[in-house]
Every structure is written in C-alpha cells, then in structure tokens.
Amino acid sequence: MKTTSQLLLLADQRRPRTQQREIGFSDLRSCRKRTGYKLAGTEPVNQLGSIQAVIGSAVHDMVADIMRQVAEPGDLVEHQVTFAGIKGHLDRYEASTETVVDTKTTSSRWLEHIKLHGPELGHLWQVSCYCAGLIAAGVPAKRIRIEYLARDTGEEWIWPGTDGMLLNPRNVRDAMQWLEAVRDADLDMLPRDHEPDSVFCLGCPFGGPDGGICWEGHVPERDRRTVRFVEDPDAAAWATKLWAARQRKKADTEDEDQAKGALDAIRPDDGGRVHVDGFDKDLDFRRNAKDPEKWALYFVAGAS
Ligand code: SF4
C-alpha cells in the first residue's frame, strides 16, 4: 500500500524528463557539483525526487494541455529547443508578442523574496537560452516572461509584466560562461552549492536523505558538511571566512536599513510605484501585510 506522496514521487520518477541524464537548461546556475556529476555521466543514487517538483510538473502538464487547446497560430507549447548542445522544452511561445513564457511554481514565502529581489538568475538564464534557441532555429523570439505561481495561495506574479522583457543577450552569455567554467573544472573541485538538509540536496540524484555520494567522506558522527573540511583542512581559513561573513551581514543589514529609511522620502502617501531616474528598476511601496502601519519596499522591472 502506497501513500499519496509515495505515489506522486513514483509517478515523477517515471517521467521521461526525470529520467533524463543529460544536463538541461534548468541546470544552468543550479548546483555546480550536481551539474558536474551529470556532465561526467555519474550514475544517480537517489530516486526520491521532491513533492514540490511533482506538483510543479503536474501544473506544467495541465497548463500545456489547455494551451494546446487554445493556442493561436504560431504559438508553441512544450516545444523542444536546442542551444549550445543542451536540449530542453520551453513551456510556451506566444507568436503574437514573440515572447517565450515560462511558468514557475513556488511557495508564497519564496514568492515574497522574488518580488523583493527579482527572479533568480538561473530562471532568467534558462528562459533567455530558450529564446536564443528559438532564434537559432529561425523563430522570431524577442521577449521573455516568467509567471510565478504560489502553490499554497494560488497567487500569480508575472515578471516583468504582461508584455515581457526584451531578451538580454548578456543573460545568454553569462549562462554559457557559467557552463564552460563547470565543464572545465575537475568534478572534485566543484563546490557543493546547497546544504545537505535542503530540499535541493534531499531531492538531488546524487544526494538524498543519507547524503548520497555527494556528502560521502565526512567526519564520522559529525555534521555531513565536515566533508568540506576533510577536503580543505585549513581551520584558520574557515574561521576567517565565518568572521568575514558575519561582518558583511552586519554591514549589509545596516546599509539596507539606511537606504530603505532614506527612500521613504519619495514614497507616495498611499504607496505605489515610483520611477527613479538613473536607476534601472522601479520602486514599489506597499503596506506590510502583517503590520499595515509599516511599508515594504519592492523592486520591480522598470517601465522602459
Ligand atoms: S547533493 Fe546537494 S550539493 Fe550535492 S550535488 Fe546534489 S544539490 Fe549539489
């Protein structure tokens, strides 16, 4: 007898996309160690996957199904794209606006983070590379748009607005440079970009609840992360790193408080969006959801 989550994970394990061993566009700017394992053809050791990923896959499948029914001439759905030797499937291409559209499911908590800081660079790289792949195939793709959907609240947040953003070639270039650096490095030298108890590592083909092959070799009976010390046993360097990180954090918090306090000068009385000459994003003042007396300040893509 299997539980709901076990059945969902089983379904996800059987999906062709999950079984794909080669790197995909979503690996760009993900964990460098994981990408290195894939490039080296390492056999996966963890079949578990993650429930969040299964829910995301189900949403994608449903969106793709309905899109196929309502697509307009020239629109593309779950379309295969090849770029720089990587194969992948873009979610949607809107022919009328020449826009590549990608759906990302997330938690409402992470959505707040995205609203505040903008899309993850990896998301921008992924969608930009889809766009570049389409252009290389002769499809007139000019814009990208990422639609974030919170799994728990159903809130949708579209970046950078419904019209999409013109493709920035720099995102494609940066993605290719990142990939080249990973390809050129020895697998042993590639950093582990997540922590062993994170959802990334728990659902990683080379990690998992027991640490997998990625966290093998740590100090017995100690934190799995001691494997980093085993590989680089320079206690003074680690202590210096911790000290510097704490100093940076303190300085960053002070800078954030100062800048946010100063910018309250240009907040419209009822909040809202403000364009700042000489800055490439707009500011968006909104009342704090939990304490309406306070204001939250978000960055949003500029109008032009
Ligand atoms: S287990 Fe974590 S750190 Fe290791 S390769 Fe996977 S995602 Fe990266």
PDB file of C-alpha atoms and ligand atoms in Angstrom:
ATOM      1  CA  MET A   1       0.000   0.000   0.000  1.00  0.00           C
ATOM      2  CA  LYS A   2       1.489   3.343  -1.024  1.00  0.00           C
ATOM      3  CA  THR A   3       0.653   6.786   0.373  1.00  0.00           C
ATOM      4  CA  THR A   4      -0.273   9.772  -1.787  1.00  0.00           C
ATOM      5  CA  SER A   5       3.204  11.259  -1.608  1.00  0.00           C
ATOM      6  CA  GLN A   6       4.810   7.898  -2.420  1.00  0.00           C
ATOM      7  CA  LEU A   7       2.570   7.534  -5.475  1.00  0.00           C
ATOM      8  CA  LEU A   8       3.341  11.066  -6.612  1.00  0.00           C
ATOM      9  CA  LEU A   9       7.070  10.500  -6.245  1.00  0.00           C
ATOM     10  CA  LEU A  10       6.775   7.238  -8.158  1.00  0.00           C
ATOM     11  CA  ALA A  11       4.925   8.997 -10.974  1.00  0.00           C
ATOM     12  CA  ASP A  12       7.601  11.672 -11.080  1.00  0.00           C
ATOM     13  CA  GLN A  13      10.404   9.086 -11.170  1.00  0.00           C
ATOM     14  CA  ARG A  14       8.809   7.562 -14.271  1.00  0.00           C
ATOM     15  CA  ARG A  15       8.542  10.827 -16.177  1.00  0.00           C
ATOM     16  CA  PRO A  16      10.893  10.966 -19.202  1.00  0.00           C
ATOM     17  CA  ARG A  17      12.135  14.343 -18.046  1.00  0.00           C
ATOM     18  CA  THR A  18      13.102  12.970 -14.632  1.00  0.00           C
ATOM     19  CA  GLN A  19      14.900  10.059 -16.247  1.00  0.00           C
ATOM     20  CA  GLN A  20      16.895  12.390 -18.471  1.00  0.00           C
ATOM     21  CA  ARG A  21      20.560  12.013 -17.551  1.00  0.00           C
ATOM     22  CA  GLU A  22      21.978  14.861 -19.604  1.00  0.00           C
ATOM     23  CA  ILE A  23      22.007  18.407 -18.299  1.00  0.00           C
ATOM     24  CA  GLY A  24      19.059  20.625 -19.129  1.00  0.00           C
ATOM     25  CA  PHE A  25      18.526  24.380 -19.203  1.00  0.00           C
ATOM     26  CA  SER A  26      17.191  24.301 -15.655  1.00  0.00           C
ATOM     27  CA  ASP A  27      20.622  23.112 -14.511  1.00  0.00           C
ATOM     28  CA  LEU A  28      22.162  26.443 -15.503  1.00  0.00           C
ATOM     29  CA  ARG A  29      23.232  28.189 -12.299  1.00  0.00           C
ATOM     30  CA  SER A  30      21.923  25.325 -10.201  1.00  0.00           C
ATOM     31  CA  CYS A  31      24.358  23.347  -8.049  1.00  0.00           C
ATOM     32  CA  ARG A  32      27.734  23.208  -9.783  1.00  0.00           C
ATOM     33  CA  LYS A  33      28.537  19.833  -8.228  1.00  0.00           C
ATOM     34  CA  ARG A  34      25.282  18.334  -9.484  1.00  0.00           C
ATOM     35  CA  THR A  35      25.872  19.706 -12.976  1.00  0.00           C
ATOM     36  CA  GLY A  36      29.400  18.280 -12.821  1.00  0.00           C
ATOM     37  CA  TYR A  37      28.069  14.839 -11.855  1.00  0.00           C
ATOM     38  CA  LYS A  38      25.672  14.919 -14.802  1.00  0.00           C
ATOM     39  CA  LEU A  39      28.351  16.058 -17.239  1.00  0.00           C
ATOM     40  CA  ALA A  40      30.574  13.221 -16.003  1.00  0.00           C
ATOM     41  CA  GLY A  41      27.776  10.697 -16.625  1.00  0.00           C
ATOM     42  CA  THR A  42      27.662   9.692 -12.933  1.00  0.00           C
ATOM     43  CA  GLU A  43      25.038   7.096 -12.083  1.00  0.00           C
ATOM     44  CA  PRO A  44      22.280   8.609  -9.865  1.00  0.00           C
ATOM     45  CA  VAL A  45      21.990   7.136  -6.362  1.00  0.00           C
ATOM     46  CA  ASN A  46      18.795   8.824  -5.155  1.00  0.00           C
ATOM     47  CA  GLN A  47      15.441   8.157  -6.811  1.00  0.00           C
ATOM     48  CA  LEU A  48      13.402  10.086  -4.273  1.00  0.00           C
ATOM     49  CA  GLY A  49      12.785  13.431  -6.032  1.00  0.00           C
ATOM     50  CA  SER A  50      10.666  16.039  -4.286  1.00  0.00           C
ATOM     51  CA  ILE A  51       6.950  16.568  -3.784  1.00  0.00           C
ATOM     52  CA  GLN A  52       7.326  20.247  -4.710  1.00  0.00           C
ATOM     53  CA  ALA A  53       8.831  19.225  -8.043  1.00  0.00           C
ATOM     54  CA  VAL A  54       5.981  16.761  -8.659  1.00  0.00           C
ATOM     55  CA  ILE A  55       3.381  19.456  -8.003  1.00  0.00           C
ATOM     56  CA  GLY A  56       5.261  21.792 -10.343  1.00  0.00           C
ATOM     57  CA  SER A  57       5.317  19.101 -13.041  1.00  0.00           C
ATOM     58  CA  ALA A  58       1.581  18.492 -12.670  1.00  0.00           C
ATOM     59  CA  VAL A  59       0.854  22.228 -13.051  1.00  0.00           C
ATOM     60  CA  HIS A  60       3.063  22.368 -16.154  1.00  0.00           C
ATOM     61  CA  ASP A  61       1.282  19.386 -17.698  1.00  0.00           C
ATOM     62  CA  MET A  62      -2.129  20.903 -17.064  1.00  0.00           C
ATOM     63  CA  VAL A  63      -1.125  24.307 -18.439  1.00  0.00           C
ATOM     64  CA  ALA A  64       0.378  22.635 -21.516  1.00  0.00           C
ATOM     65  CA  ASP A  65      -2.810  20.613 -22.115  1.00  0.00           C
ATOM     66  CA  ILE A  66      -5.100  23.632 -22.040  1.00  0.00           C
ATOM     67  CA  MET A  67      -2.634  25.745 -24.020  1.00  0.00           C
ATOM     68  CA  ARG A  68      -2.696  23.187 -26.830  1.00  0.00           C
ATOM     69  CA  GLN A  69      -6.461  23.633 -26.966  1.00  0.00           C
ATOM     70  CA  VAL A  70      -6.449  27.451 -27.001  1.00  0.00           C
ATOM     71  CA  ALA A  71      -3.163  28.129 -28.826  1.00  0.00           C
ATOM     72  CA  GLU A  72      -3.243  30.655 -31.637  1.00  0.00           C
ATOM     73  CA  PRO A  73      -1.475  30.147 -34.982  1.00  0.00           C
ATOM     74  CA  GLY A  74       2.287  30.205 -34.486  1.00  0.00           C
ATOM     75  CA  ASP A  75       2.133  29.585 -30.725  1.00  0.00           C
ATOM     76  CA  LEU A  76       4.338  26.785 -29.429  1.00  0.00           C
ATOM     77  CA  VAL A  77       3.702  24.571 -26.402  1.00  0.00           C
ATOM     78  CA  GLU A  78       6.269  22.327 -24.661  1.00  0.00           C
ATOM     79  CA  HIS A  79       8.444  22.897 -27.676  1.00  0.00           C
ATOM     80  CA  GLN A  80      11.870  21.283 -27.923  1.00  0.00           C
ATOM     81  CA  VAL A  81      14.756  23.714 -28.150  1.00  0.00           C
ATOM     82  CA  THR A  82      18.460  23.012 -28.619  1.00  0.00           C
ATOM     83  CA  PHE A  83      21.097  25.551 -27.737  1.00  0.00           C
ATOM     84  CA  ALA A  84      24.811  25.143 -27.039  1.00  0.00           C
ATOM     85  CA  GLY A  85      24.404  21.376 -27.129  1.00  0.00           C
ATOM     86  CA  ILE A  86      21.681  21.393 -24.452  1.00  0.00           C
ATOM     87  CA  LYS A  87      18.222  20.069 -25.247  1.00  0.00           C
ATOM     88  CA  GLY A  88      15.131  21.236 -23.401  1.00  0.00           C
ATOM     89  CA  HIS A  89      11.459  22.072 -23.706  1.00  0.00           C
ATOM     90  CA  LEU A  90      10.223  25.622 -23.334  1.00  0.00           C
ATOM     91  CA  ASP A  91       6.806  25.996 -21.706  1.00  0.00           C
ATOM     92  CA  ARG A  92       5.136  28.374 -24.166  1.00  0.00           C
ATOM     93  CA  TYR A  93       5.914  30.721 -27.015  1.00  0.00           C
ATOM     94  CA  GLU A  94       3.398  33.441 -27.842  1.00  0.00           C
ATOM     95  CA  ALA A  95       3.706  34.231 -31.522  1.00  0.00           C
ATOM     96  CA  SER A  96       1.677  37.461 -31.308  1.00  0.00           C
ATOM     97  CA  THR A  97       4.160  39.062 -28.887  1.00  0.00           C
ATOM     98  CA  GLU A  98       7.191  36.953 -29.869  1.00  0.00           C
ATOM     99  CA  THR A  99       7.570  36.048 -26.221  1.00  0.00           C
ATOM    100  CA  VAL A 100       8.897  32.930 -24.501  1.00  0.00           C
ATOM    101  CA  VAL A 101       6.785  32.321 -21.389  1.00  0.00           C
ATOM    102  CA  ASP A 102       7.875  30.132 -18.502  1.00  0.00           C
ATOM    103  CA  THR A 103       5.759  29.039 -15.532  1.00  0.00           C
ATOM    104  CA  LYS A 104       7.440  28.589 -12.169  1.00  0.00           C
ATOM    105  CA  THR A 105       5.617  27.206  -9.161  1.00  0.00           C
ATOM    106  CA  THR A 106       6.884  28.349  -5.802  1.00  0.00           C
ATOM    107  CA  SER A 107       5.864  28.848  -2.176  1.00  0.00           C
ATOM    108  CA  SER A 108       4.225  32.126  -1.191  1.00  0.00           C
ATOM    109  CA  ARG A 109       7.202  32.753   1.096  1.00  0.00           C
ATOM    110  CA  TRP A 110       9.685  32.442  -1.735  1.00  0.00           C
ATOM    111  CA  LEU A 111       7.391  34.497  -3.950  1.00  0.00           C
ATOM    112  CA  GLU A 112       7.764  37.385  -1.493  1.00  0.00           C
ATOM    113  CA  HIS A 113      11.514  37.015  -1.832  1.00  0.00           C
ATOM    114  CA  ILE A 114      11.268  37.070  -5.628  1.00  0.00           C
ATOM    115  CA  LYS A 115       9.075  40.163  -5.570  1.00  0.00           C
ATOM    116  CA  LEU A 116      11.658  41.856  -3.401  1.00  0.00           C
ATOM    117  CA  HIS A 117      14.800  40.765  -5.228  1.00  0.00           C
ATOM    118  CA  GLY A 118      13.575  39.870  -8.717  1.00  0.00           C
ATOM    119  CA  PRO A 119      13.745  36.476 -10.462  1.00  0.00           C
ATOM    120  CA  GLU A 120      16.560  34.084  -9.713  1.00  0.00           C
ATOM    121  CA  LEU A 121      19.377  34.496 -12.197  1.00  0.00           C
ATOM    122  CA  GLY A 122      19.068  30.810 -13.107  1.00  0.00           C
ATOM    123  CA  HIS A 123      15.449  31.389 -14.181  1.00  0.00           C
ATOM    124  CA  LEU A 124      16.487  34.346 -16.347  1.00  0.00           C
ATOM    125  CA  TRP A 125      19.290  32.317 -17.901  1.00  0.00           C
ATOM    126  CA  GLN A 126      17.030  29.350 -18.572  1.00  0.00           C
ATOM    127  CA  VAL A 127      14.304  31.333 -20.321  1.00  0.00           C
ATOM    128  CA  SER A 128      16.846  33.504 -22.164  1.00  0.00           C
ATOM    129  CA  CYS A 129      18.518  30.358 -23.525  1.00  0.00           C
ATOM    130  CA  TYR A 130      15.133  29.037 -24.711  1.00  0.00           C
ATOM    131  CA  CYS A 131      14.705  32.332 -26.507  1.00  0.00           C
ATOM    132  CA  ALA A 132      18.206  32.094 -28.012  1.00  0.00           C
ATOM    133  CA  GLY A 133      17.459  28.515 -29.101  1.00  0.00           C
ATOM    134  CA  LEU A 134      14.296  29.628 -30.879  1.00  0.00           C
ATOM    135  CA  ILE A 135      16.128  32.465 -32.617  1.00  0.00           C
ATOM    136  CA  ALA A 136      18.811  29.992 -33.749  1.00  0.00           C
ATOM    137  CA  ALA A 137      16.003  27.848 -35.205  1.00  0.00           C
ATOM    138  CA  GLY A 138      14.631  30.830 -37.135  1.00  0.00           C
ATOM    139  CA  VAL A 139      11.689  31.651 -34.848  1.00  0.00           C
ATOM    140  CA  PRO A 140      11.338  35.398 -34.201  1.00  0.00           C
ATOM    141  CA  ALA A 141      11.646  35.402 -30.392  1.00  0.00           C
ATOM    142  CA  LYS A 142      12.314  38.770 -28.800  1.00  0.00           C
ATOM    143  CA  ARG A 143      10.941  38.749 -25.275  1.00  0.00           C
ATOM    144  CA  ILE A 144      10.864  36.635 -22.152  1.00  0.00           C
ATOM    145  CA  ARG A 145       8.281  36.458 -19.397  1.00  0.00           C
ATOM    146  CA  ILE A 146       8.259  34.411 -16.199  1.00  0.00           C
ATOM    147  CA  GLU A 147       4.972  33.695 -14.454  1.00  0.00           C
ATOM    148  CA  TYR A 148       5.390  32.718 -10.819  1.00  0.00           C
ATOM    149  CA  LEU A 149       2.551  30.809  -9.179  1.00  0.00           C
ATOM    150  CA  ALA A 150       2.421  30.276  -5.419  1.00  0.00           C
ATOM    151  CA  ARG A 151       1.396  26.680  -4.736  1.00  0.00           C
ATOM    152  CA  ASP A 152      -0.133  27.423  -1.329  1.00  0.00           C
ATOM    153  CA  THR A 153      -2.086  30.634  -2.048  1.00  0.00           C
ATOM    154  CA  GLY A 154      -2.645  30.500  -5.801  1.00  0.00           C
ATOM    155  CA  GLU A 155      -1.185  33.999  -6.170  1.00  0.00           C
ATOM    156  CA  GLU A 156       0.297  34.700  -9.585  1.00  0.00           C
ATOM    157  CA  TRP A 157       3.089  37.208 -10.043  1.00  0.00           C
ATOM    158  CA  ILE A 158       4.316  37.978 -13.502  1.00  0.00           C
ATOM    159  CA  TRP A 159       7.809  39.203 -14.204  1.00  0.00           C
ATOM    160  CA  PRO A 160       8.339  41.746 -15.626  1.00  0.00           C
ATOM    161  CA  GLY A 161       4.716  42.412 -16.545  1.00  0.00           C
ATOM    162  CA  THR A 162       2.403  41.001 -19.159  1.00  0.00           C
ATOM    163  CA  ASP A 163       4.304  42.495 -22.110  1.00  0.00           C
ATOM    164  CA  GLY A 164       7.512  40.615 -21.298  1.00  0.00           C
ATOM    165  CA  MET A 165      11.040  41.881 -21.366  1.00  0.00           C
ATOM    166  CA  LEU A 166      13.311  42.171 -24.364  1.00  0.00           C
ATOM    167  CA  LEU A 167      15.846  39.346 -24.434  1.00  0.00           C
ATOM    168  CA  ASN A 168      19.074  40.493 -22.811  1.00  0.00           C
ATOM    169  CA  PRO A 169      21.961  38.750 -24.641  1.00  0.00           C
ATOM    170  CA  ARG A 170      24.060  39.162 -21.530  1.00  0.00           C
ATOM    171  CA  ASN A 171      21.969  36.536 -19.737  1.00  0.00           C
ATOM    172  CA  VAL A 172      22.749  34.026 -22.504  1.00  0.00           C
ATOM    173  CA  ARG A 173      26.437  34.934 -22.439  1.00  0.00           C
ATOM    174  CA  ASP A 174      26.652  34.646 -18.642  1.00  0.00           C
ATOM    175  CA  ALA A 175      24.886  31.273 -18.738  1.00  0.00           C
ATOM    176  CA  MET A 176      27.363  29.960 -21.312  1.00  0.00           C
ATOM    177  CA  GLN A 177      30.332  31.234 -19.286  1.00  0.00           C
ATOM    178  CA  TRP A 178      28.976  29.531 -16.158  1.00  0.00           C
ATOM    179  CA  LEU A 179      28.561  26.261 -18.039  1.00  0.00           C
ATOM    180  CA  GLU A 180      32.038  26.482 -19.540  1.00  0.00           C
ATOM    181  CA  ALA A 181      33.564  27.034 -16.087  1.00  0.00           C
ATOM    182  CA  VAL A 182      31.744  23.951 -14.745  1.00  0.00           C
ATOM    183  CA  ARG A 183      32.749  21.882 -17.780  1.00  0.00           C
ATOM    184  CA  ASP A 184      36.392  22.909 -17.444  1.00  0.00           C
ATOM    185  CA  ALA A 185      36.665  22.145 -13.719  1.00  0.00           C
ATOM    186  CA  ASP A 186      37.570  18.807 -12.136  1.00  0.00           C
ATOM    187  CA  LEU A 187      34.480  17.230 -10.567  1.00  0.00           C
ATOM    188  CA  ASP A 188      36.344  17.024  -7.226  1.00  0.00           C
ATOM    189  CA  MET A 189      36.948  20.770  -7.293  1.00  0.00           C
ATOM    190  CA  LEU A 190      33.359  21.822  -7.998  1.00  0.00           C
ATOM    191  CA  PRO A 191      31.636  23.357  -4.964  1.00  0.00           C
ATOM    192  CA  ARG A 192      28.529  21.903  -3.350  1.00  0.00           C
ATOM    193  CA  ASP A 193      26.140  24.836  -3.753  1.00  0.00           C
ATOM    194  CA  HIS A 194      23.472  23.630  -1.304  1.00  0.00           C
ATOM    195  CA  GLU A 195      23.342  22.260   2.211  1.00  0.00           C
ATOM    196  CA  PRO A 196      22.675  18.534   2.839  1.00  0.00           C
ATOM    197  CA  ASP A 197      19.315  19.052   4.581  1.00  0.00           C
ATOM    198  CA  SER A 198      17.988  21.435   1.910  1.00  0.00           C
ATOM    199  CA  VAL A 199      15.219  20.393  -0.491  1.00  0.00           C
ATOM    200  CA  PHE A 200      17.771  20.623  -3.297  1.00  0.00           C
ATOM    201  CA  CYS A 201      20.083  18.016  -1.763  1.00  0.00           C
ATOM    202  CA  LEU A 202      17.297  15.798  -0.465  1.00  0.00           C
ATOM    203  CA  GLY A 203      15.798  15.610  -3.971  1.00  0.00           C
ATOM    204  CA  CYS A 204      19.133  15.517  -5.798  1.00  0.00           C
ATOM    205  CA  PRO A 205      20.012  12.368  -7.783  1.00  0.00           C
ATOM    206  CA  PHE A 206      23.454  12.406  -6.137  1.00  0.00           C
ATOM    207  CA  GLY A 207      22.302  13.338  -2.623  1.00  0.00           C
ATOM    208  CA  GLY A 208      19.222  12.257  -0.702  1.00  0.00           C
ATOM    209  CA  PRO A 209      18.313  11.664   2.951  1.00  0.00           C
ATOM    210  CA  ASP A 210      21.510   9.660   3.561  1.00  0.00           C
ATOM    211  CA  GLY A 211      23.710  12.257   1.824  1.00  0.00           C
ATOM    212  CA  GLY A 212      24.263  10.084  -1.247  1.00  0.00           C
ATOM    213  CA  ILE A 213      27.654  10.097  -2.912  1.00  0.00           C
ATOM    214  CA  CYS A 214      27.912  13.868  -2.701  1.00  0.00           C
ATOM    215  CA  TRP A 215      28.386  14.066   1.085  1.00  0.00           C
ATOM    216  CA  GLU A 216      30.394  10.849   1.486  1.00  0.00           C
ATOM    217  CA  GLY A 217      33.647  11.118   3.417  1.00  0.00           C
ATOM    218  CA  HIS A 218      32.576  13.485   6.190  1.00  0.00           C
ATOM    219  CA  VAL A 219      33.967  13.211   9.735  1.00  0.00           C
ATOM    220  CA  PRO A 220      32.200  10.224  11.401  1.00  0.00           C
ATOM    221  CA  GLU A 221      29.440  11.170  13.852  1.00  0.00           C
ATOM    222  CA  ARG A 222      29.683  14.834  12.804  1.00  0.00           C
ATOM    223  CA  ASP A 223      27.840  17.206  10.509  1.00  0.00           C
ATOM    224  CA  ARG A 224      27.913  15.993   6.876  1.00  0.00           C
ATOM    225  CA  ARG A 225      29.282  19.369   5.900  1.00  0.00           C
ATOM    226  CA  THR A 226      32.559  18.422   7.573  1.00  0.00           C
ATOM    227  CA  VAL A 227      33.366  16.803   4.229  1.00  0.00           C
ATOM    228  CA  ARG A 228      34.302  20.331   3.130  1.00  0.00           C
ATOM    229  CA  PHE A 229      36.858  20.430   5.956  1.00  0.00           C
ATOM    230  CA  VAL A 230      38.138  16.965   5.063  1.00  0.00           C
ATOM    231  CA  GLU A 231      38.772  18.225   1.541  1.00  0.00           C
ATOM    232  CA  ASP A 232      40.282  21.508   2.727  1.00  0.00           C
ATOM    233  CA  PRO A 233      41.519  21.139   6.346  1.00  0.00           C
ATOM    234  CA  ASP A 234      42.550  24.768   6.843  1.00  0.00           C
ATOM    235  CA  ALA A 235      40.824  25.717  10.114  1.00  0.00           C
ATOM    236  CA  ALA A 236      42.162  29.281  10.058  1.00  0.00           C
ATOM    237  CA  ALA A 237      40.768  29.863   6.564  1.00  0.00           C
ATOM    238  CA  TRP A 238      37.330  28.543   7.598  1.00  0.00           C
ATOM    239  CA  ALA A 239      37.348  30.694  10.759  1.00  0.00           C
ATOM    240  CA  THR A 240      38.345  33.743   8.720  1.00  0.00           C
ATOM    241  CA  LYS A 241      35.527  33.009   6.260  1.00  0.00           C
ATOM    242  CA  LEU A 242      32.961  32.817   9.054  1.00  0.00           C
ATOM    243  CA  TRP A 243      34.225  36.038  10.642  1.00  0.00           C
ATOM    244  CA  ALA A 244      34.132  37.911   7.310  1.00  0.00           C
ATOM    245  CA  ALA A 245      30.620  36.606   6.528  1.00  0.00           C
ATOM    246  CA  ARG A 246      29.311  37.858   9.868  1.00  0.00           C
ATOM    247  CA  GLN A 247      30.897  41.285   9.329  1.00  0.00           C
ATOM    248  CA  ARG A 248      29.378  41.536   5.843  1.00  0.00           C
ATOM    249  CA  LYS A 249      25.971  40.523   7.124  1.00  0.00           C
ATOM    250  CA  LYS A 250      26.039  43.220   9.805  1.00  0.00           C
ATOM    251  CA  ALA A 251      27.162  45.880   7.319  1.00  0.00           C
ATOM    252  CA  ASP A 252      24.547  44.770   4.745  1.00  0.00           C
ATOM    253  CA  THR A 253      21.732  44.975   7.297  1.00  0.00           C
ATOM    254  CA  GLU A 254      22.826  48.473   8.293  1.00  0.00           C
ATOM    255  CA  ASP A 255      23.054  49.576   4.642  1.00  0.00           C
ATOM    256  CA  GLU A 256      19.605  48.149   3.901  1.00  0.00           C
ATOM    257  CA  ASP A 257      18.025  49.920   6.878  1.00  0.00           C
ATOM    258  CA  GLN A 258      19.667  53.229   5.979  1.00  0.00           C
ATOM    259  CA  ALA A 259      18.696  53.128   2.301  1.00  0.00           C
ATOM    260  CA  LYS A 260      15.132  51.985   2.986  1.00  0.00           C
ATOM    261  CA  GLY A 261      14.691  54.705   5.597  1.00  0.00           C
ATOM    262  CA  ALA A 262      16.045  57.391   3.262  1.00  0.00           C
ATOM    263  CA  LEU A 263      13.831  56.299   0.344  1.00  0.00           C
ATOM    264  CA  ASP A 264      10.722  56.731   2.475  1.00  0.00           C
ATOM    265  CA  ALA A 265      11.145  60.383   1.428  1.00  0.00           C
ATOM    266  CA  ILE A 266       9.808  59.596  -2.063  1.00  0.00           C
ATOM    267  CA  ARG A 267       7.012  57.207  -1.035  1.00  0.00           C
ATOM    268  CA  PRO A 268       3.613  58.359  -2.331  1.00  0.00           C
ATOM    269  CA  ASP A 269       1.228  58.839   0.620  1.00  0.00           C
ATOM    270  CA  ASP A 270      -0.827  55.827  -0.454  1.00  0.00           C
ATOM    271  CA  GLY A 271       2.133  53.810  -1.661  1.00  0.00           C
ATOM    272  CA  GLY A 272       2.599  52.563  -5.209  1.00  0.00           C
ATOM    273  CA  ARG A 273       5.186  52.536  -7.907  1.00  0.00           C
ATOM    274  CA  VAL A 274       7.877  55.196  -8.287  1.00  0.00           C
ATOM    275  CA  HIS A 275      10.267  55.612 -11.198  1.00  0.00           C
ATOM    276  CA  VAL A 276      13.774  56.733 -10.268  1.00  0.00           C
ATOM    277  CA  ASP A 277      15.817  58.471 -12.969  1.00  0.00           C
ATOM    278  CA  GLY A 278      19.211  56.798 -13.362  1.00  0.00           C
ATOM    279  CA  PHE A 279      18.119  53.503 -11.774  1.00  0.00           C
ATOM    280  CA  ASP A 280      17.057  50.563 -13.930  1.00  0.00           C
ATOM    281  CA  LYS A 281      14.208  49.325 -11.714  1.00  0.00           C
ATOM    282  CA  ASP A 282      11.124  50.984 -10.314  1.00  0.00           C
ATOM    283  CA  LEU A 283      10.373  51.106  -6.618  1.00  0.00           C
ATOM    284  CA  ASP A 284       7.082  49.713  -5.377  1.00  0.00           C
ATOM    285  CA  PHE A 285       5.916  50.830  -1.923  1.00  0.00           C
ATOM    286  CA  ARG A 286       3.307  48.546  -0.358  1.00  0.00           C
ATOM    287  CA  ARG A 287       1.829  48.304   3.097  1.00  0.00           C
ATOM    288  CA  ASN A 288       3.279  45.450   5.109  1.00  0.00           C
ATOM    289  CA  ALA A 289       0.721  42.601   5.024  1.00  0.00           C
ATOM    290  CA  LYS A 290       1.137  41.822   8.736  1.00  0.00           C
ATOM    291  CA  ASP A 291       1.561  45.379  10.035  1.00  0.00           C
ATOM    292  CA  PRO A 292      -0.210  47.932   7.784  1.00  0.00           C
ATOM    293  CA  GLU A 293       1.453  50.791   9.681  1.00  0.00           C
ATOM    294  CA  LYS A 294       4.729  49.749   8.115  1.00  0.00           C
ATOM    295  CA  TRP A 295       5.786  49.888   4.479  1.00  0.00           C
ATOM    296  CA  ALA A 296       7.525  47.259   2.410  1.00  0.00           C
ATOM    297  CA  LEU A 297       9.672  48.371  -0.496  1.00  0.00           C
ATOM    298  CA  TYR A 298       9.999  46.150  -3.559  1.00  0.00           C
ATOM    299  CA  PHE A 299      11.997  46.440  -6.747  1.00  0.00           C
ATOM    300  CA  VAL A 300      10.126  45.855  -9.996  1.00  0.00           C
ATOM    301  CA  ALA A 301      11.336  45.943 -13.583  1.00  0.00           C
ATOM    302  CA  GLY A 302      11.293  49.490 -14.962  1.00  0.00           C
ATOM    303  CA  ALA A 303       8.601  50.513 -17.430  1.00  0.00           C
ATOM    304  CA  SER A 304      11.029  51.201 -20.261  1.00  0.00           C
TER     305      SER A 304
HETATM  306  S1  SF4 B   1      23.539  16.709  -3.013  1.00  0.00           S
HETATM  307 FE1  SF4 B   1      23.331  18.929  -2.902  1.00  0.00          FE
HETATM  308  S2  SF4 B   1      25.386  19.765  -3.002  1.00  0.00           S
HETATM  309 FE2  SF4 B   1      25.469  17.630  -3.681  1.00  0.00          FE
HETATM  310  S3  SF4 B   1      25.283  17.708  -5.906  1.00  0.00           S
HETATM  311 FE3  SF4 B   1      23.234  17.447  -5.098  1.00  0.00          FE
HETATM  312  S4  SF4 B   1      22.411  19.525  -4.880  1.00  0.00           S
HETATM  313 FE4  SF4 B   1      24.624  19.688  -5.087  1.00  0.00          FE
END
